[in-house]
Coordinates of C-alpha atoms in Angstrom, one line a residue:
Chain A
X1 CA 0.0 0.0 0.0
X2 CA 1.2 3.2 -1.0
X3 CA 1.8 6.7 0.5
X4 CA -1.3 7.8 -1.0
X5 CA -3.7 5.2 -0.3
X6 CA -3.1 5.5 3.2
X7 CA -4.0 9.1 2.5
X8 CA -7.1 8.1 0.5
X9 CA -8.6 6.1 3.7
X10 CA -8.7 8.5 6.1
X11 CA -9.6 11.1 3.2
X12 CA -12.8 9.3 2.5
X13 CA -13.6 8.5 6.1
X14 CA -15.3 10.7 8.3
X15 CA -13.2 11.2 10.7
X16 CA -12.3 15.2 8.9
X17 CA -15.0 17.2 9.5
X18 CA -15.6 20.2 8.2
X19 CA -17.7 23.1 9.5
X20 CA -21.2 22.2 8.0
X21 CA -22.9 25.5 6.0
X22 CA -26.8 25.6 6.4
X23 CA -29.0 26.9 3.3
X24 CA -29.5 30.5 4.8
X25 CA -25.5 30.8 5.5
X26 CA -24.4 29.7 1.8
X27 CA -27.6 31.6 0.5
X28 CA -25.8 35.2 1.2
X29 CA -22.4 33.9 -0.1
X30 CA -23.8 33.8 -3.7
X31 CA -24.3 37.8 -3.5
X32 CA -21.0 38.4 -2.4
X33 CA -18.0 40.2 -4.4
X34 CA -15.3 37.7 -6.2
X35 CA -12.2 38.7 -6.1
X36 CA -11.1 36.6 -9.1
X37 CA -8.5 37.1 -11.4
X38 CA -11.0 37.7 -14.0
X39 CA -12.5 40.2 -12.7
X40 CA -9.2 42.0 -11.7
X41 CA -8.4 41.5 -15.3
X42 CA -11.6 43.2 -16.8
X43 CA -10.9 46.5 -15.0
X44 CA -7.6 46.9 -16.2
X45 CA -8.8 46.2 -19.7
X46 CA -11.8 48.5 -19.4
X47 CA -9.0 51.2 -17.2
X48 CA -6.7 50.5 -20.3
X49 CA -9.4 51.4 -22.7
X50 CA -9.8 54.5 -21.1
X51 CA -6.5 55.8 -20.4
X52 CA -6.0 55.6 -24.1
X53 CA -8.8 57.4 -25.1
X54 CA -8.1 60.0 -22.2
X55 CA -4.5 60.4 -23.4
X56 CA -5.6 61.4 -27.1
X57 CA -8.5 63.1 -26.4
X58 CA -6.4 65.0 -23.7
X59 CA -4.8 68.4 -25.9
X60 CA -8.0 68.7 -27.5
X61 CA -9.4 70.3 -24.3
X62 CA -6.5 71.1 -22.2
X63 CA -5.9 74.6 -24.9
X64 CA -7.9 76.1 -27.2
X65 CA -4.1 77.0 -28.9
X66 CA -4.0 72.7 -29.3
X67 CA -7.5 72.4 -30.3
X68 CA -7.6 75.3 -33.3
X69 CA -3.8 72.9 -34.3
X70 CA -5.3 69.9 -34.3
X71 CA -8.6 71.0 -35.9
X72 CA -5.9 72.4 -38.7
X73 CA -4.6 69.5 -38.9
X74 CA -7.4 67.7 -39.9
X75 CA -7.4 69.1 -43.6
X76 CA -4.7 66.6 -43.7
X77 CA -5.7 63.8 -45.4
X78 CA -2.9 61.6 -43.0
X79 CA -4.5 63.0 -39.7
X80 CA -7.7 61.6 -41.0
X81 CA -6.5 58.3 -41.6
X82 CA -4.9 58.3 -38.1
X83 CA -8.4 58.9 -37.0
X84 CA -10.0 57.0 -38.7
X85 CA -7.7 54.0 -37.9
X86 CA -7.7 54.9 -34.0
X87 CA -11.6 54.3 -33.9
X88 CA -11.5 51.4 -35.7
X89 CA -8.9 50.3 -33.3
X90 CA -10.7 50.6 -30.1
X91 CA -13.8 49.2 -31.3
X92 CA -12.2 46.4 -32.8
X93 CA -10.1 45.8 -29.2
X94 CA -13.4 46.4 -27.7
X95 CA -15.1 43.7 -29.5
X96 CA -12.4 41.1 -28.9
X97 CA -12.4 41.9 -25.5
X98 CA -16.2 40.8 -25.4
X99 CA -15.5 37.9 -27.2
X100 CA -12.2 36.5 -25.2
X101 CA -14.1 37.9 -21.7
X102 CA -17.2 35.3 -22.7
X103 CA -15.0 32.2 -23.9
X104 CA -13.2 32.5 -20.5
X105 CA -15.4 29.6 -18.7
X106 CA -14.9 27.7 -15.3
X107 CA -16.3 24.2 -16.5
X108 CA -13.7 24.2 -19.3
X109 CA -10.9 21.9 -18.2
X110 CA -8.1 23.8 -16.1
X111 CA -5.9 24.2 -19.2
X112 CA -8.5 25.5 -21.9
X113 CA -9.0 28.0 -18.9
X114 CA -6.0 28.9 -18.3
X115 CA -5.7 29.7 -22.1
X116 CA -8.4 31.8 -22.4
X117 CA -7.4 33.8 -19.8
X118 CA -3.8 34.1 -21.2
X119 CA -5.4 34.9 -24.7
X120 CA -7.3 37.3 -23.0
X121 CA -4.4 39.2 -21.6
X122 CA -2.8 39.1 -25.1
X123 CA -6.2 41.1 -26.4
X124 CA -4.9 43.9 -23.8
X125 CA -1.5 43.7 -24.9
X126 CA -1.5 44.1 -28.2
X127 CA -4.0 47.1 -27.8
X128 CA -1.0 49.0 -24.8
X129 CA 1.6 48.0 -28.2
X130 CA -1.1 49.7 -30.7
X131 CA -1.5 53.0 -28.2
X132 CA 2.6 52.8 -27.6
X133 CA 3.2 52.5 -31.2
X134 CA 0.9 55.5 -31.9
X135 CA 2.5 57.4 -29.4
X136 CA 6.0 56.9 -31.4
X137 CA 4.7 57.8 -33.9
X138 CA 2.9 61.4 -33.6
X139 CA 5.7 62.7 -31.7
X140 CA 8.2 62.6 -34.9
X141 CA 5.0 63.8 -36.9
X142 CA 3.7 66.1 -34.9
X143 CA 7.5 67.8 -34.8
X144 CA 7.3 67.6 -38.5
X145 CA 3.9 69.3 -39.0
X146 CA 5.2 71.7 -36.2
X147 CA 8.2 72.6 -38.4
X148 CA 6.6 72.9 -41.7
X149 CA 3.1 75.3 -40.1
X150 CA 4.8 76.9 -37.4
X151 CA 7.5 79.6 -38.5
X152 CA 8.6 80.5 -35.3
X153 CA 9.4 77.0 -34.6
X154 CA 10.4 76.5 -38.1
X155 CA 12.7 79.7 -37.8
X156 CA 14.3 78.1 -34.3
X157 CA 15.1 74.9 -35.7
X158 CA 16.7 75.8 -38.8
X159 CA 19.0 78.4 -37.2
X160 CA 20.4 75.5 -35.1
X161 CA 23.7 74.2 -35.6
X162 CA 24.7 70.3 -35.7
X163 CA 25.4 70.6 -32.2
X164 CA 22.6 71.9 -31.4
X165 CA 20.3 69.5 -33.8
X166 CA 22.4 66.3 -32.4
X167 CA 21.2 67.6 -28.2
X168 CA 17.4 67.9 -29.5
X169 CA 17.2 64.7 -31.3
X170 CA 19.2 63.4 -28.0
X171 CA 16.4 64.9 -25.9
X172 CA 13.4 63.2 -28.1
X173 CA 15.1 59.9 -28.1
X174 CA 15.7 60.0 -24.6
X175 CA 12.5 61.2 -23.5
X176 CA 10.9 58.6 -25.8
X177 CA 13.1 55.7 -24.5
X178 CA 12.3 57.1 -20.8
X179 CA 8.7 56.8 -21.2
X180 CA 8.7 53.4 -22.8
X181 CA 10.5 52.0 -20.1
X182 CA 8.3 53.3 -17.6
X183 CA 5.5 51.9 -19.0
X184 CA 7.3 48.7 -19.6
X185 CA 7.8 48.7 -15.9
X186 CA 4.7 49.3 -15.0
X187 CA 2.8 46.7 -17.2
X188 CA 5.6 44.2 -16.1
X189 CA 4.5 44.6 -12.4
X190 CA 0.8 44.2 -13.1
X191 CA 0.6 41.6 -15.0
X192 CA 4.2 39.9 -12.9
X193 CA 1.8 39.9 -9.7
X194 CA -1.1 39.2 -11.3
X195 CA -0.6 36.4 -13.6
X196 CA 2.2 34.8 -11.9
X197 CA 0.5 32.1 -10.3
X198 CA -1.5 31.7 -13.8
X199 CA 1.6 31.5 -15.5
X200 CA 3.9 29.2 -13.5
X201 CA 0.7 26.3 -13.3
X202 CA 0.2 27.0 -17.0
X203 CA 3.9 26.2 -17.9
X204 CA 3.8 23.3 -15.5
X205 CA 0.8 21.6 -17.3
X206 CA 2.5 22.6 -20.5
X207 CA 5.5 20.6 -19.5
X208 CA 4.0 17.3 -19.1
X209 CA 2.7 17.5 -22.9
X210 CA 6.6 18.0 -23.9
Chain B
X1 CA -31.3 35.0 -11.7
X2 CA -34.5 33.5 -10.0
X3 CA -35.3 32.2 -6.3
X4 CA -36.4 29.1 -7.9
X5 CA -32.9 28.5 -9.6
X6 CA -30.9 29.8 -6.3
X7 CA -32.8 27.9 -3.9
X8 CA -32.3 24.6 -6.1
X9 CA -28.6 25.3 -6.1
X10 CA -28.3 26.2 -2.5
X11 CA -29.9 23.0 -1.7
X12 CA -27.8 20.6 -4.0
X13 CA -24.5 22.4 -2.7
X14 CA -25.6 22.1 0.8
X15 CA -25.5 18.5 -0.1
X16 CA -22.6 18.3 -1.4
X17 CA -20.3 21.0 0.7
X18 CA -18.1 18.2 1.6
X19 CA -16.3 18.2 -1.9
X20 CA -15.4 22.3 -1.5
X21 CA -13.8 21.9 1.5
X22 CA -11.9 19.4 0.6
X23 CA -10.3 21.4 -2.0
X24 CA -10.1 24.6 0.3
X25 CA -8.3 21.7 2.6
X26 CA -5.3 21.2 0.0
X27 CA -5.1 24.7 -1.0
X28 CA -5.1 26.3 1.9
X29 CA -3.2 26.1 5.5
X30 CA -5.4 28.2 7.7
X31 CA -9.2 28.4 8.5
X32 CA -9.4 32.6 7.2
X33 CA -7.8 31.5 3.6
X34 CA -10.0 28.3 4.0
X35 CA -13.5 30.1 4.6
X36 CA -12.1 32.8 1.8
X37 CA -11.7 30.4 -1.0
X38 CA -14.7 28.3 0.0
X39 CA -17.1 31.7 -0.5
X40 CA -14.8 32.3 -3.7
X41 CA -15.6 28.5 -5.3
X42 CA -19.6 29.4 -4.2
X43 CA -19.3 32.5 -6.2
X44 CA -17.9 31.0 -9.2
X45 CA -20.5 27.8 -8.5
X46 CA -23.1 29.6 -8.6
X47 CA -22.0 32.1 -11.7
X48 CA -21.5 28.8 -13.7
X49 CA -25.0 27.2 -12.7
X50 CA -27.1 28.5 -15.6
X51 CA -24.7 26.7 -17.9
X52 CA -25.3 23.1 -15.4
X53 CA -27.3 21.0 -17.4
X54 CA -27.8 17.9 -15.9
X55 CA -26.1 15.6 -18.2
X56 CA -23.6 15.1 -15.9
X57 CA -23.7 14.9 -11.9
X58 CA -23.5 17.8 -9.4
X59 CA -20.6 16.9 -8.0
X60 CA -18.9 15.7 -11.0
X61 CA -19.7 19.6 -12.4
X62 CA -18.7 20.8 -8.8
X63 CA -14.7 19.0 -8.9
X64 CA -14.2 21.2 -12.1
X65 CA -15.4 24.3 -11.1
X66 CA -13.6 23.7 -7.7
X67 CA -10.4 23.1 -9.0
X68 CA -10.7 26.1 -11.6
X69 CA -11.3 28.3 -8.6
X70 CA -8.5 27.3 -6.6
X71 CA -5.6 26.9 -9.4
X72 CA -6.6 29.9 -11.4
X73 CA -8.9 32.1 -10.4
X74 CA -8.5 32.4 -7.2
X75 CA -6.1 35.4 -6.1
X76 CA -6.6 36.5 -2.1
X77 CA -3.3 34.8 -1.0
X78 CA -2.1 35.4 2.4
X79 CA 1.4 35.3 1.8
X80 CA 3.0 36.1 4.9
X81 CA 0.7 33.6 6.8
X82 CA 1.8 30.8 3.9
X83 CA 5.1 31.0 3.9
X84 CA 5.9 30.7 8.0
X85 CA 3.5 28.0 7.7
X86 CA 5.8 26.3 4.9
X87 CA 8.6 26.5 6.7
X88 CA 7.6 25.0 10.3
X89 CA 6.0 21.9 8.1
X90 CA 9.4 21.5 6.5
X91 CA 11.1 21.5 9.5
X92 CA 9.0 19.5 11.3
X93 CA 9.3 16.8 8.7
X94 CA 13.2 17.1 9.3
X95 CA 13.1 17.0 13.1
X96 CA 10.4 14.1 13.5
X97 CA 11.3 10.9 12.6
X98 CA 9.0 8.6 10.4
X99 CA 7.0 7.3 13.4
X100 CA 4.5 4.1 13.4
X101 CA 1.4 5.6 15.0
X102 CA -1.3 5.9 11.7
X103 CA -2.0 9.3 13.3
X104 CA 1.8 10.9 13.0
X105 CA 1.5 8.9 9.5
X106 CA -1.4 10.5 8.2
X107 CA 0.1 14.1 9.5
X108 CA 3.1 13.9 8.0
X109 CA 1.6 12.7 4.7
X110 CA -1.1 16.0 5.1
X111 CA 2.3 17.7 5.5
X112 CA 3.8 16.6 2.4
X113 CA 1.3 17.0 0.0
X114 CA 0.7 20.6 1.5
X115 CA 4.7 21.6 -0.6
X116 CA 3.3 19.9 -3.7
X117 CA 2.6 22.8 -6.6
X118 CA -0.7 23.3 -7.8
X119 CA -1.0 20.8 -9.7
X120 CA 0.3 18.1 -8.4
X121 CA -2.0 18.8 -5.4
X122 CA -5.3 18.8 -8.1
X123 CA -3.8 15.1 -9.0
X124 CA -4.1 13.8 -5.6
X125 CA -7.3 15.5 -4.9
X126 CA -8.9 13.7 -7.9
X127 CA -6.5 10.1 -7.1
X128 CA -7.8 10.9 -3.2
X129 CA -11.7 11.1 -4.4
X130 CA -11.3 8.1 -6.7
X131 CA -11.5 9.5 -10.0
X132 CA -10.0 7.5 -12.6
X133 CA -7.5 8.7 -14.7
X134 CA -10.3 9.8 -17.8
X135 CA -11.7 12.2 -15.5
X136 CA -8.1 13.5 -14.1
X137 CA -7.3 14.3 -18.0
X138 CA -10.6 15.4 -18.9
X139 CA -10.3 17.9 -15.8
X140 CA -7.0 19.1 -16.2
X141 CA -6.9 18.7 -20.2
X142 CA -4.2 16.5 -20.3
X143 CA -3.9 13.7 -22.0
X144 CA -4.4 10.0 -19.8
X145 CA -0.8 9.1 -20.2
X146 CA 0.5 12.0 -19.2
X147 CA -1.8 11.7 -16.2
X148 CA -0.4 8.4 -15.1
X149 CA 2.5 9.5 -15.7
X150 CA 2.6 12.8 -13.6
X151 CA 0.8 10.9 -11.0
X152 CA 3.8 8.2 -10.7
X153 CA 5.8 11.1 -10.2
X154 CA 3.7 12.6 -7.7
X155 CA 3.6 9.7 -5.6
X156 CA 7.5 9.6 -5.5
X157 CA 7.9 13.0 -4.7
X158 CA 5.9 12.7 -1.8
X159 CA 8.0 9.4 -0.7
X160 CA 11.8 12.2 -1.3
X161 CA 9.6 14.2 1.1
X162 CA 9.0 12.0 3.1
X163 CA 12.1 10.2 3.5
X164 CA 14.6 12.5 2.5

């Protein structure tokens, strides 16, 4: 007899009692909040999806000198296809959101679960790369536009010597670089904490399929 | 969701309670963490009920949603509680030796299957309530082989912790 038949005896015997819930005191536990990982996981996606939206829609209304720009900028035809593409976007992330938040189900088997789950937190990733990869990209246009509509700025820049041109471009790179590893960070401690657990037993049910 | 529905599902988990605690048993090491995942797996019970449909028994349903709960989506650790807790059982499994008496036995095996990981402990909880290894797979969603296989391995680990 093994280790774990021993186990299984006094397992199934009813020596181990637990405390024995009536109706009316598992009743109330139905109403009561989860505090699953799923859950924790929706509101950062729908906190995600709002922080983007926030950030872009954020110099339209901080100054009327921003809004009459960007309204400018609009006749662009390129401006409109960022738009354009940006709506598309969230509605798009919005919809797989929906979709991967409804596949995620607790009678699938622990590994299809654990998938969903992962593929869910892919769905939020790949829209933080999208917003990230936006952001890298209107600062270097928005400079551009800058010089080419704003003489002042236009005038500033061009009187600059290499020197001077190498320390801006040194500036912009750094700053970009700065906030992309903050955010880096940041996403690397939610999800790290979060999904560690998830992660580790995924990986080890992985393994014994190797 | 209707009284009707509720009061059905209060009734049949009232029945079968025993099965929850059981998990919350090997997932957990004191009564707080215990009572906290055991209102945890009722939530997620009860979320999944709509979708029961009685092709397969209550308690059959119940070990899946159980487990799900207590591998993955359950997240209110208490860490600091856990790991002192780790530690004594480790060294008290060093200091004692393998004594005779059933009772010491069956504590030090308790003991050891409390270090296993996550899943290993969901193997011994469905090898512990008899389920054969088409359920453990079917479960898990791994394949039968693999099953036996991890459980073979599961069973020696517990006999290096035991006799180290």
């Amino acid at each position: 007899m093994d280790e774990l038949d021993i186990l299984k005896k006094d397992w199934n015997s009813d020596k181990s009692s637990y405390r024995e819930y009536t109706d009316s005191e598992i009743a109330p536990m139905l109403h009561k909040k989860s505090s699953s990982i799923v859950k924790t996981l929706f509101y950062i996606s729908i906190a995600e999806l709002f922080l983007w939206i926030i950030i872009s829609a954020l110099p339209y209304f901080l100054s009327d000198d921003m809004r009459d720009r960007m309204e400018k900028s609009y006749e662009n035809p390129l401006f409109i296809t960022l738009t354009v593409i940006g709506f598309v976007v969230i509605f798009a992330f919005i919809y797989l959101l929906f979709k991967s938040y409804r596949s995620i189900s607790t009678t699938d088997n622990t590994k299809k679960l654990m998938e969903s789950i992962l593929k869910t937190r892919k769905v939020i990733k790949y829209y933080v790369i999208y917003n990230l990869a936006m952001v890298f990209v209107s600062i270097p246009l928005s400079l551009y536009f800058e010089f080419n509509e704003n003489i002042e700025f236009h005038d500033q820049v061009a009187a600059f010597n290499p020197k001077q041109m190498v320390v801006m471009a040194g500036i912009i790179v750094v700053m970009m670089v700065v906030f992309f590893v903050l955010l880096l960070l940041f996403y690397r401690l939610i999800y790290g904490v979060l999904l560690k657990r998830l992660n580790r037993n995924y990986k080890e049910l992985k393994r014994l399929e190797v | 969701m209707n009284k009707e529905l509720e009061h059905s599902f209060v009734e049949q988990l009232q029945k079968h309670q025993n099965i929850v605690h059981k998990v919350c048993r090997l997932y957990t090491n004191n009564q707080d963490a215990h009572n906290d995942l055991f209102q945890e797996i009722t939530i997620q019970l009860w979320r999944a009920y709509p979708k029961f449909r009685g092709d397969s028994k209550f308690s059959t349903w119940m070990y899946r949603v159980g487990l799900n709960t207590a591998i993955t989506l359950y997240r209110k650790r208490k860490r600091s509680i856990k790991t002192t807790e780790f530690e004594n059982v480790q060294f008290k499994i060093k200091a004692d030796e393998y004594d005779d008496t059933e009772d010491q036995q069956l504590n030090l095996l308790y003991q050891a299957v409390q270090q296993l990981n996550d899943i290993e402990k969901a193997l011994v909880f469905l090898y512990l309530e008899d389920k054969d290894y088409r359920e453990i797979s079917g479960t898990l969603g791994i394949s039968e082989v693999n099953a036996r296989v991890k459980m073979n391995r599961v069973k020696k680990k517990l006999r290096t912790i035991l006799n180290p």
